[in-house]
PDB file of C-alpha atoms in Angstrom:
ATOM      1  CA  UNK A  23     171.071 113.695 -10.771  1.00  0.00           C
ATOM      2  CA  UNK A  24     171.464 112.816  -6.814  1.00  0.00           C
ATOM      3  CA  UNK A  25     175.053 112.418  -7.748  1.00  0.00           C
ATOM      4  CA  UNK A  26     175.509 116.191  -9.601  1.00  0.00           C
ATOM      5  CA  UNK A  27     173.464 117.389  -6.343  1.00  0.00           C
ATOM      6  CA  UNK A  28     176.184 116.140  -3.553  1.00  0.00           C
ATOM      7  CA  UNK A  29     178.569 117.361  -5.604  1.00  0.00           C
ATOM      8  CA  UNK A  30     177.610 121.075  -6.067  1.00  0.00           C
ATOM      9  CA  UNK A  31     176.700 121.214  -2.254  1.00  0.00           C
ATOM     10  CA  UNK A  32     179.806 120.458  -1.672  1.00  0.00           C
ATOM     11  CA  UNK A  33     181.228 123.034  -4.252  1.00  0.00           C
ATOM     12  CA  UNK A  34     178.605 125.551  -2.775  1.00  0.00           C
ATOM     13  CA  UNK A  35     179.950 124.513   0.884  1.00  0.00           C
ATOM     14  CA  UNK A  36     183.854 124.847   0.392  1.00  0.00           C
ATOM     15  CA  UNK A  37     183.334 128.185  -2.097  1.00  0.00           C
ATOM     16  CA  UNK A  38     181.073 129.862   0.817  1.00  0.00           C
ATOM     17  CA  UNK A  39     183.855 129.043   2.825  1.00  0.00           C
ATOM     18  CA  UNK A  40     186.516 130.539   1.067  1.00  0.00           C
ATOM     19  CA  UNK A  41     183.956 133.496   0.550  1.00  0.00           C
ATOM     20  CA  UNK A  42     183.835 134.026   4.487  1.00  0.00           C
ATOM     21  CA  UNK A  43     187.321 134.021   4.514  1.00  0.00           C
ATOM     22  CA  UNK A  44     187.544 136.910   2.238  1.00  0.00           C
ATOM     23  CA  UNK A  45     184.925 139.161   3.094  1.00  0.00           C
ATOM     24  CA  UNK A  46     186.465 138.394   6.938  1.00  0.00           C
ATOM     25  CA  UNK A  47     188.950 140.606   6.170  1.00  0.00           C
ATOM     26  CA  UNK A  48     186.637 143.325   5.728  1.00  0.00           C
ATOM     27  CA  UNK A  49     185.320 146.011   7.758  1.00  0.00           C
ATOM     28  CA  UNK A  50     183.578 145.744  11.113  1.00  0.00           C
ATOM     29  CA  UNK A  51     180.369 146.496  10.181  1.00  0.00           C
ATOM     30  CA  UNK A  52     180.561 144.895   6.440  1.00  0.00           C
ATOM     31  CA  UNK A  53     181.569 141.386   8.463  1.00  0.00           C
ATOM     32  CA  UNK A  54     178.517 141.946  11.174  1.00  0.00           C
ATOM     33  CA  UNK A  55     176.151 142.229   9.048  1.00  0.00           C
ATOM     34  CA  UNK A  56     177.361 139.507   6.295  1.00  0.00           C
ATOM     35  CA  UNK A  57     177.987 137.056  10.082  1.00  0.00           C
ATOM     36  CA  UNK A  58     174.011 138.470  11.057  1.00  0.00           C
ATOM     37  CA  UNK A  59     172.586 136.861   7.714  1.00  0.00           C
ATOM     38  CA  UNK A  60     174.405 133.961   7.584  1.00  0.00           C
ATOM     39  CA  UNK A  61     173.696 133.246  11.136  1.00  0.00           C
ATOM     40  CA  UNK A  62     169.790 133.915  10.424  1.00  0.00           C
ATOM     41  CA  UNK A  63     169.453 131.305   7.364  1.00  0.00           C
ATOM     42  CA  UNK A  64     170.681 128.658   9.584  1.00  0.00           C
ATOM     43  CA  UNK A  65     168.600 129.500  12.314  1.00  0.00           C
ATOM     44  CA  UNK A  66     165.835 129.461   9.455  1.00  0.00           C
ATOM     45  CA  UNK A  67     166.963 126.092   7.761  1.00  0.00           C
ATOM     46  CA  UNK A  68     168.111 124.090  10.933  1.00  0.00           C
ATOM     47  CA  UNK A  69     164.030 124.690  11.993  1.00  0.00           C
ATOM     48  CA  UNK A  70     163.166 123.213   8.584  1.00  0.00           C
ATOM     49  CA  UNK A  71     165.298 120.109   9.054  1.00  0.00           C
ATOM     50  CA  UNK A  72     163.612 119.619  12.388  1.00  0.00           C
ATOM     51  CA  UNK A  73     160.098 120.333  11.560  1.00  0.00           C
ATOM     52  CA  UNK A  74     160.329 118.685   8.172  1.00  0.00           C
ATOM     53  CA  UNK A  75     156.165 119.081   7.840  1.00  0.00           C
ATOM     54  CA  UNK A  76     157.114 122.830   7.391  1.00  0.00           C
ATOM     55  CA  UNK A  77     159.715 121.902   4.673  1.00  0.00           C
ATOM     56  CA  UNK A  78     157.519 120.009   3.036  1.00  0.00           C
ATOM     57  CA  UNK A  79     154.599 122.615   3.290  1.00  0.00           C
ATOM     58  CA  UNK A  80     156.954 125.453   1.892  1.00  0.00           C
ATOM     59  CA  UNK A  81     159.087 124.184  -0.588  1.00  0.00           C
ATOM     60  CA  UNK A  82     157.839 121.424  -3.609  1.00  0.00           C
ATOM     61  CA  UNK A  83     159.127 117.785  -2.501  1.00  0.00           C
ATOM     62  CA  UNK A  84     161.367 117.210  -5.698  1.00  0.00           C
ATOM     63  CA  UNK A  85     163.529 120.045  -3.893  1.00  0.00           C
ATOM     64  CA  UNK A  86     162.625 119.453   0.399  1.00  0.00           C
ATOM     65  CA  UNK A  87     163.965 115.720  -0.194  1.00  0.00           C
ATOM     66  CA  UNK A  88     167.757 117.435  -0.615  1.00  0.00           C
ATOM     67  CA  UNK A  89     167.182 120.058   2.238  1.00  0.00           C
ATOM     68  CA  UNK A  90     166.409 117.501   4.985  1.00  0.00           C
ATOM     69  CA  UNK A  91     169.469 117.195   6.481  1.00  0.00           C
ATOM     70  CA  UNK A  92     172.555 119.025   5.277  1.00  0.00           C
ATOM     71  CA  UNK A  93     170.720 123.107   3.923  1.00  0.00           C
ATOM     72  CA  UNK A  94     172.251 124.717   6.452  1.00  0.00           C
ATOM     73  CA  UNK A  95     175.995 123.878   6.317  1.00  0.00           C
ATOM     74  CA  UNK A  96     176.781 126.083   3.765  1.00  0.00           C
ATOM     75  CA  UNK A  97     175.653 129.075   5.586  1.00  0.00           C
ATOM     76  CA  UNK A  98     177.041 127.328   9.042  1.00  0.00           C
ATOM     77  CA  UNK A  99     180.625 127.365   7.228  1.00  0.00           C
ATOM     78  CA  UNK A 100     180.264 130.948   5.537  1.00  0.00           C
ATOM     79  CA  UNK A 101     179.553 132.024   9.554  1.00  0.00           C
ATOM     80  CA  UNK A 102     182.200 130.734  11.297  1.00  0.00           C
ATOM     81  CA  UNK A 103     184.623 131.888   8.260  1.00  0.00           C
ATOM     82  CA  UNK A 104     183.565 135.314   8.420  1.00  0.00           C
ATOM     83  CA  UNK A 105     184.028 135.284  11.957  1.00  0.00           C
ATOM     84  CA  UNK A 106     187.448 133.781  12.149  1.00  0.00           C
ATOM     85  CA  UNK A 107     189.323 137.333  11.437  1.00  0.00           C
ATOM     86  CA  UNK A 108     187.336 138.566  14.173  1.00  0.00           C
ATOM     87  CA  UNK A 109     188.484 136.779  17.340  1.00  0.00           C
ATOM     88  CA  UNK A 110     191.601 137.327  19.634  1.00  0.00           C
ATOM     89  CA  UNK A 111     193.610 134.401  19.253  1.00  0.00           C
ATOM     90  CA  UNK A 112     195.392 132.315  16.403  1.00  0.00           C
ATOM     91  CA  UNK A 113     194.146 129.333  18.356  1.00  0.00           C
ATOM     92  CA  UNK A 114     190.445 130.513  18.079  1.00  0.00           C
ATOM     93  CA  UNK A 115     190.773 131.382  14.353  1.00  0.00           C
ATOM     94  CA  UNK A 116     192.124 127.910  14.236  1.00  0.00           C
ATOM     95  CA  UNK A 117     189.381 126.407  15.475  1.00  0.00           C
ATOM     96  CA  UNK A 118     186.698 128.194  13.536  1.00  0.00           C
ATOM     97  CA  UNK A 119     188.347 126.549  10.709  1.00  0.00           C
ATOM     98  CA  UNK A 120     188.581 123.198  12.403  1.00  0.00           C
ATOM     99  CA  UNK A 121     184.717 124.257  12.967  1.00  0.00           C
ATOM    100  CA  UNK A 122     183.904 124.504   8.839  1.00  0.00           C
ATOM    101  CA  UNK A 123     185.749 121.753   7.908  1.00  0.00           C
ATOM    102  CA  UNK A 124     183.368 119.578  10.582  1.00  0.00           C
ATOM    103  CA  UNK A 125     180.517 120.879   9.490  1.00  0.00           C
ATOM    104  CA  UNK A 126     181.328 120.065   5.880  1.00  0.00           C
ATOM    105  CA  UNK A 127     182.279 116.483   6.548  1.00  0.00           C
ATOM    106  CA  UNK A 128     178.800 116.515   8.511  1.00  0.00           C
ATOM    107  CA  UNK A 129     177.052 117.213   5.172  1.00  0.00           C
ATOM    108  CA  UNK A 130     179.092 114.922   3.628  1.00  0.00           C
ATOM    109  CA  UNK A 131     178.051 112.227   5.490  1.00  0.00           C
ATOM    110  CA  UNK A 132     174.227 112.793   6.112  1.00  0.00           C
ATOM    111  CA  UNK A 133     174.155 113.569   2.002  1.00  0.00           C
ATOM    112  CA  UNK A 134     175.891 110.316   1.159  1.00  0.00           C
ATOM    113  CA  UNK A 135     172.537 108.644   0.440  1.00  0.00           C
ATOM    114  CA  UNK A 136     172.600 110.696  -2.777  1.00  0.00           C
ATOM    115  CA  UNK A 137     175.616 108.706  -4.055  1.00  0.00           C
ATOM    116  CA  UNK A 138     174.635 105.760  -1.825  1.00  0.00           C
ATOM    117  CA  UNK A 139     173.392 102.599  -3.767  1.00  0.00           C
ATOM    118  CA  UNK A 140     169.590 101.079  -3.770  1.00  0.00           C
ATOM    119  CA  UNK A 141     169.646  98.839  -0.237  1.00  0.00           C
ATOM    120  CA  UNK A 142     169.020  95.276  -2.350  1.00  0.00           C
ATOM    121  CA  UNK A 143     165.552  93.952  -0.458  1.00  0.00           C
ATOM    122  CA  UNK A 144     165.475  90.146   0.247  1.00  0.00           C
ATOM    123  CA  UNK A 145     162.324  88.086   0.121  1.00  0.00           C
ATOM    124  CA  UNK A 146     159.237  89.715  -0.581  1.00  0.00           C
ATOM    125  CA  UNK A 147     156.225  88.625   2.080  1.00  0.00           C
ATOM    126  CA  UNK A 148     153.408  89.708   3.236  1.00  0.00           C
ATOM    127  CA  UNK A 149     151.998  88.728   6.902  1.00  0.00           C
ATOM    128  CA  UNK A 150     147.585  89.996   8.194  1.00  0.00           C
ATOM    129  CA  UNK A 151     148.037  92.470   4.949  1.00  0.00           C
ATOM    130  CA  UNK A 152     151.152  93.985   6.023  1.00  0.00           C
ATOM    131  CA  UNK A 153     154.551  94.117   4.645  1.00  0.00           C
ATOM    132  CA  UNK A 154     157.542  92.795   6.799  1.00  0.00           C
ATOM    133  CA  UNK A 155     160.868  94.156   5.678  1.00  0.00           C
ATOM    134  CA  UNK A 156     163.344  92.327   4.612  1.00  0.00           C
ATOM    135  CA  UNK A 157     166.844  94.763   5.681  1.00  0.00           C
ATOM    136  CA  UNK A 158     166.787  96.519   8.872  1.00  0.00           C
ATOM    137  CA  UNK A 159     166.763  99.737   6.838  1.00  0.00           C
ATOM    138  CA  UNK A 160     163.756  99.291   4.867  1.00  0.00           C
ATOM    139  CA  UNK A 161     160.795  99.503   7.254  1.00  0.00           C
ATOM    140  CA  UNK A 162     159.549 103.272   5.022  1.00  0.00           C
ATOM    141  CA  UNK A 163     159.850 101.114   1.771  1.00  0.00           C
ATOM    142  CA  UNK A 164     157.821  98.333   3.830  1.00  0.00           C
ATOM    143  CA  UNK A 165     155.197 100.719   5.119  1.00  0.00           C
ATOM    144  CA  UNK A 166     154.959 102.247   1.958  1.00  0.00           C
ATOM    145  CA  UNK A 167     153.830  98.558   0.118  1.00  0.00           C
ATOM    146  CA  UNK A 168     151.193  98.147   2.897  1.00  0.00           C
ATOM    147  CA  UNK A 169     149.894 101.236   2.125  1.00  0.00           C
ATOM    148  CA  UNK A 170     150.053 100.711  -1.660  1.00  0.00           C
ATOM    149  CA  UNK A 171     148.581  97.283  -1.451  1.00  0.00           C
ATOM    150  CA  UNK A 172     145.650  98.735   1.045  1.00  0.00           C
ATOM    151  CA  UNK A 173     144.318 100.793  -1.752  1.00  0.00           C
ATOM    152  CA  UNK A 174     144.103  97.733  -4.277  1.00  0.00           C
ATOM    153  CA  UNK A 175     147.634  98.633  -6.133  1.00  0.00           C
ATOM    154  CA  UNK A 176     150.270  96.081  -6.780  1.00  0.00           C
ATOM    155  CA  UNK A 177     154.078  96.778  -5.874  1.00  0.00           C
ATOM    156  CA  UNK A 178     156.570  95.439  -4.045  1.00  0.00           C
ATOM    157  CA  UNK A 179     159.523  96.299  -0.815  1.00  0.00           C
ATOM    158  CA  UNK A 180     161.930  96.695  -3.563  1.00  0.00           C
ATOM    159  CA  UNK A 181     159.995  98.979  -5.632  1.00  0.00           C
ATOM    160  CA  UNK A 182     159.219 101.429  -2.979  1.00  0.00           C
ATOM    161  CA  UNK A 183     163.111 100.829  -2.033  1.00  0.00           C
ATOM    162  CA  UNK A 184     164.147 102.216  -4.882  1.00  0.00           C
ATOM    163  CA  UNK A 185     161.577 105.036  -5.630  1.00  0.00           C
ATOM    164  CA  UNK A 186     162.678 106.419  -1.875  1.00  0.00           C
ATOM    165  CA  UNK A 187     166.274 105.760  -2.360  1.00  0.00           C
ATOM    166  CA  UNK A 188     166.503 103.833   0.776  1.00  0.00           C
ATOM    167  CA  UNK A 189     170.205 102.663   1.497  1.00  0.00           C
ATOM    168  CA  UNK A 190     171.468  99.889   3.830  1.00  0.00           C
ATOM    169  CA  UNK A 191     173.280 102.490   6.235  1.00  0.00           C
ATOM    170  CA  UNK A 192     170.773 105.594   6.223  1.00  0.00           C
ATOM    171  CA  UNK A 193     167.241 103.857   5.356  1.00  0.00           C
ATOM    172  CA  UNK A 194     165.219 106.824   4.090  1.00  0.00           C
ATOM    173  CA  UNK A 195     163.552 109.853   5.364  1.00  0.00           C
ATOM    174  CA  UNK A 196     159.456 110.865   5.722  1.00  0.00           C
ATOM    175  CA  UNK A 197     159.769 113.266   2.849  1.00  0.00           C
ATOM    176  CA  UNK A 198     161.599 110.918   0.154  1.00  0.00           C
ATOM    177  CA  UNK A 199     158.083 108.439   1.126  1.00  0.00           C
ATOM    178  CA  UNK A 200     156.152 111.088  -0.006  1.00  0.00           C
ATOM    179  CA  UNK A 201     157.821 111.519  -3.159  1.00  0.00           C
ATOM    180  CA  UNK A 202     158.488 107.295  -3.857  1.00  0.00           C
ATOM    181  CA  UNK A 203     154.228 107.396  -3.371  1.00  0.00           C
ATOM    182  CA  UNK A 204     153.820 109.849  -5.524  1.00  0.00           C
ATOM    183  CA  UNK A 205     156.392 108.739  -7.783  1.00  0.00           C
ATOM    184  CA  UNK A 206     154.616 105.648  -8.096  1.00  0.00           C
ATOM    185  CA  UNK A 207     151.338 106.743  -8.553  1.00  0.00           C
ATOM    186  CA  UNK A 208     151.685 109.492 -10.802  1.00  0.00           C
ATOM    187  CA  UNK A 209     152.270 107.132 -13.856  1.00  0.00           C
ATOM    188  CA  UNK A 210     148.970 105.038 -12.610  1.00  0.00           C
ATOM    189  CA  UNK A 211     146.994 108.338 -13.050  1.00  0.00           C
ATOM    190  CA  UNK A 212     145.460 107.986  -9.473  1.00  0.00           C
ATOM    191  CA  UNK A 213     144.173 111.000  -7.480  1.00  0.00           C
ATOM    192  CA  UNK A 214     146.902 111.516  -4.836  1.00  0.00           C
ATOM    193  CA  UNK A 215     147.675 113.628  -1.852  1.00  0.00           C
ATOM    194  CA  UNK A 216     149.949 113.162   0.532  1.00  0.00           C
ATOM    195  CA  UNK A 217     151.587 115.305   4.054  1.00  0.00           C
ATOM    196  CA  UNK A 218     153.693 115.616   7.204  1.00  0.00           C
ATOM    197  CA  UNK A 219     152.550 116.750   9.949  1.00  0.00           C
ATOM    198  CA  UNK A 220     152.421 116.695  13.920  1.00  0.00           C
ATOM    199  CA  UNK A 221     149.518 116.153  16.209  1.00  0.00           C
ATOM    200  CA  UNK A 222     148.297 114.355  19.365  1.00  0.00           C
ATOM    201  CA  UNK A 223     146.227 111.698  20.454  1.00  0.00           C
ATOM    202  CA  UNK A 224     143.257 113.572  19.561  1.00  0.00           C
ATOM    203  CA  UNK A 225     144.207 114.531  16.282  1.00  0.00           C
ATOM    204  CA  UNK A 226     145.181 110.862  15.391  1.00  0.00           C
ATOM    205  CA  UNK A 227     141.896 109.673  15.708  1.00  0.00           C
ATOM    206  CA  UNK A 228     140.319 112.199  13.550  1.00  0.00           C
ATOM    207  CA  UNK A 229     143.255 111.294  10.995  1.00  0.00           C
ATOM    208  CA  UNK A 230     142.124 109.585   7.382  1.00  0.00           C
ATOM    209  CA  UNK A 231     143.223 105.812   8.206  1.00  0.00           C
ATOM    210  CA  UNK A 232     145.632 104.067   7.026  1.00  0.00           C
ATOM    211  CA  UNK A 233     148.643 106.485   7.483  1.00  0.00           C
ATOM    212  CA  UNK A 234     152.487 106.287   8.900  1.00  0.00           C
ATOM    213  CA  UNK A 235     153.322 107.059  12.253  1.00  0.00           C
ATOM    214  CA  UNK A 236     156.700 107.277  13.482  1.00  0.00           C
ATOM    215  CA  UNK A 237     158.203 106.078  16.496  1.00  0.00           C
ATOM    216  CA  UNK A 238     161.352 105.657  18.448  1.00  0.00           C
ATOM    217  CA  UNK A 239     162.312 102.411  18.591  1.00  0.00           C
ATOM    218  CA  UNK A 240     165.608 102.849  20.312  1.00  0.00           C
ATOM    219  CA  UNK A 241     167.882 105.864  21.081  1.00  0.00           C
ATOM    220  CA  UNK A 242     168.484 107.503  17.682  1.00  0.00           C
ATOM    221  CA  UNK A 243     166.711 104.438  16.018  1.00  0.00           C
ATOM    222  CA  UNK A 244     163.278 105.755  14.332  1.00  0.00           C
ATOM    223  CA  UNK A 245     160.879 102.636  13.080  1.00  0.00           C
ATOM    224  CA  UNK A 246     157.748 103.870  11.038  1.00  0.00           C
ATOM    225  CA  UNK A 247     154.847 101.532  10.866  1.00  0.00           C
ATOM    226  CA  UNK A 248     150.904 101.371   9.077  1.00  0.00           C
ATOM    227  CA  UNK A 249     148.313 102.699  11.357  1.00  0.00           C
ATOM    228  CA  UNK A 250     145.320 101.165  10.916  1.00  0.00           C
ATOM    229  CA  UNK A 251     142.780 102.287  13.496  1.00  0.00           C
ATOM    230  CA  UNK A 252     142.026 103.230  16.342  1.00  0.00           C
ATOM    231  CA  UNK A 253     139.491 100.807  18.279  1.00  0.00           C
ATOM    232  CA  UNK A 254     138.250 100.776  22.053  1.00  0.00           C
ATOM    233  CA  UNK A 255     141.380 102.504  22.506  1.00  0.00           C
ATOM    234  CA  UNK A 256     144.105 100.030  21.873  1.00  0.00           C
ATOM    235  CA  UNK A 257     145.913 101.357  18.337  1.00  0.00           C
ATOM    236  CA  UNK A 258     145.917  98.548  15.402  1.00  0.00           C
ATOM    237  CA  UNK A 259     149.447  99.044  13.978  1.00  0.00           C
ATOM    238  CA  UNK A 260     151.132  97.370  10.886  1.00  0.00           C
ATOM    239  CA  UNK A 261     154.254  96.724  11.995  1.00  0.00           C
ATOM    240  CA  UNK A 262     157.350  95.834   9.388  1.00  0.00           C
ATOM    241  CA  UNK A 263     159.310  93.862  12.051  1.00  0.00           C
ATOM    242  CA  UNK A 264     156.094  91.268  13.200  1.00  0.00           C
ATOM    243  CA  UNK A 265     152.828  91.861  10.815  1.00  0.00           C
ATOM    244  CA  UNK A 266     149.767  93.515  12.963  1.00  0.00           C
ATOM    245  CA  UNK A 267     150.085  94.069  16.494  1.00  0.00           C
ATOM    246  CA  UNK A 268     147.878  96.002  19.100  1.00  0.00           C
ATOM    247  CA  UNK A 269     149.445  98.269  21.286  1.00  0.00           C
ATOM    248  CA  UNK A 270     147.320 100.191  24.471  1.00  0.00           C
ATOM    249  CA  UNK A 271     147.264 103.923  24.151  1.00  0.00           C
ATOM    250  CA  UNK A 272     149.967 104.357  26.845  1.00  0.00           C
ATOM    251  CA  UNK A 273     152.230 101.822  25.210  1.00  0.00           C
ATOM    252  CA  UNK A 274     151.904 104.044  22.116  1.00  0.00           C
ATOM    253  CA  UNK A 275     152.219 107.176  23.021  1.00  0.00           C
ATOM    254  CA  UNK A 276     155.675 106.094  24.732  1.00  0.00           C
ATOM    255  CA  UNK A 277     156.704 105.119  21.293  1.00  0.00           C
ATOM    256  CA  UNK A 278     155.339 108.003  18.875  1.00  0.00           C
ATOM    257  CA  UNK A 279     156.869 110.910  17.890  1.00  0.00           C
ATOM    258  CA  UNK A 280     153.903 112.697  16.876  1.00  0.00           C
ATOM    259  CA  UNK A 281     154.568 112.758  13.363  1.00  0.00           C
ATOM    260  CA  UNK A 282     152.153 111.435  10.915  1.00  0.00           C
ATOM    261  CA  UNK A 283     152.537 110.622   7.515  1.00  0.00           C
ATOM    262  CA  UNK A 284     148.822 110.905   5.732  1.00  0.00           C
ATOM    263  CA  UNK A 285     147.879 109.726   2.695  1.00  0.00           C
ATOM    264  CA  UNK A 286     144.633 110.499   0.474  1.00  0.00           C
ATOM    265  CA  UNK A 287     144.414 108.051  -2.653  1.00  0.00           C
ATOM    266  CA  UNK A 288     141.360 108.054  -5.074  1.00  0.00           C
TER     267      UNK A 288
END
């Protein structure tokens, strides 16, 4: 299935292209409008990568898990196609070619998790109630257990690996936890409800506990952990990398990226 998926956006991404380069020959007004579309679509999608709580909130998860990253290259490469007839030098029309095939091999790459396999987790282990990872990529997969196991259900790193489709170069992404916990529970017949969202420090506290929080752990490196709770204002974390640790408010803030991952299991 992931596999038939990377392959038609890639079909859908080099036939839009060759698409822009036909209707580019048309006239002025046909090609502004057609460029005026295309341009608005990945205006629209690019905010729905970025504010994936939106994504999720608009479009059903078994879809929003393949729009994360790569929805708007199509479009991207129909633009800059359409607009290639329509500039004053060979070397620009060049370019805006250059520009398509980029932004296809972009795709390409941020999509490869689909035909990625199943990061292999090593030994399983569990440290105050939380689950310590095992692969550098699997910290979601980790969280995911520690939430799992908070609610009395029995699974493991590698379980939650595989239902999220976390790889060893990507890891996975907020939306594909929401789908490897529903996944998962679904079969159990367990009341479930699950979103993304952003808030601050004052809508953490009021947050059902325990959720994911996200966090910057280095420049382009995200780390999600378990929160726990929130008590005399230090924040009780479950971190994959150590077990539970207890961070001050200003520590944490520094870290968080004000997403929240909530969860609401009955």
């Amino acid at each position: 299935m992931k596999i038939a998926i990377f392959a038609l956006s890639l079909i859908v991404s080099i036939g839009l292209y060759r698409l822009g380069c036909f209707f580019a020959k048309s006239n002025k007004k046909t090609v502004v409008c057609l460029a005026i579309l295309s341009l608005t679509i990945c205006f629209v999608l690019e905010i729905l990568r970025v504010y994936r709580a939106w994504l999720a909130a608009l479009v059903p998860i078994d879809i929003a898990v393949y729009m994360e990253k790569g929805a708007f290259v199509p479009f991207a490469v129909f633009f800059f196609a359409i607009c290639s007839k329509s500039v004053s030098s060979k070397f620009t029309e060049k370019a805006l070619h250059g520009i398509c095939f980029l932004a296809i091999g972009y795709m390409c790459v941020y999509s490869s998790w689909m035909i990625m396999p199943v990061v292999k987790c090593g030994n399983f282990k569990i440290v105050d109630s939380v689950c310590i990872q095992s692969t550098p990529t699997t910290c979601g997969p980790a969280c995911l257990t520690t939430i799992a196991r908070f609610h009395g259900l029995k699974t493991t790193e590698q379980q939650m690996a595989h239902l999220s489709h976390t790889t060893n170069v990507w890891g996975t992404t907020s939306l594909r936890m929401l789908k490897a916990m529903r996944d998962f529970l679904t079969p159990q017949k367990r009341l479930f409800s699950a979103s993304v969202h952003y808030t601050d420090w004052e809508g953490l506290q009021k947050i059902s506990k325990p959720c994911i929080v996200n966090t910057e752990y280095s420049t382009y490196v995200n780390h999600v952990m378990v929160l726990f709770a929130i008590e005399n204002g230090r924040v009780v974390l479950g971190d994959p990398l150590e077990g539970r640790i207890y961070l001050s408010k200003n520590r944490f803030m520094r870290m968080w990226t004000t997403e929240v991952i909530t969860f609401n299991i009955k």
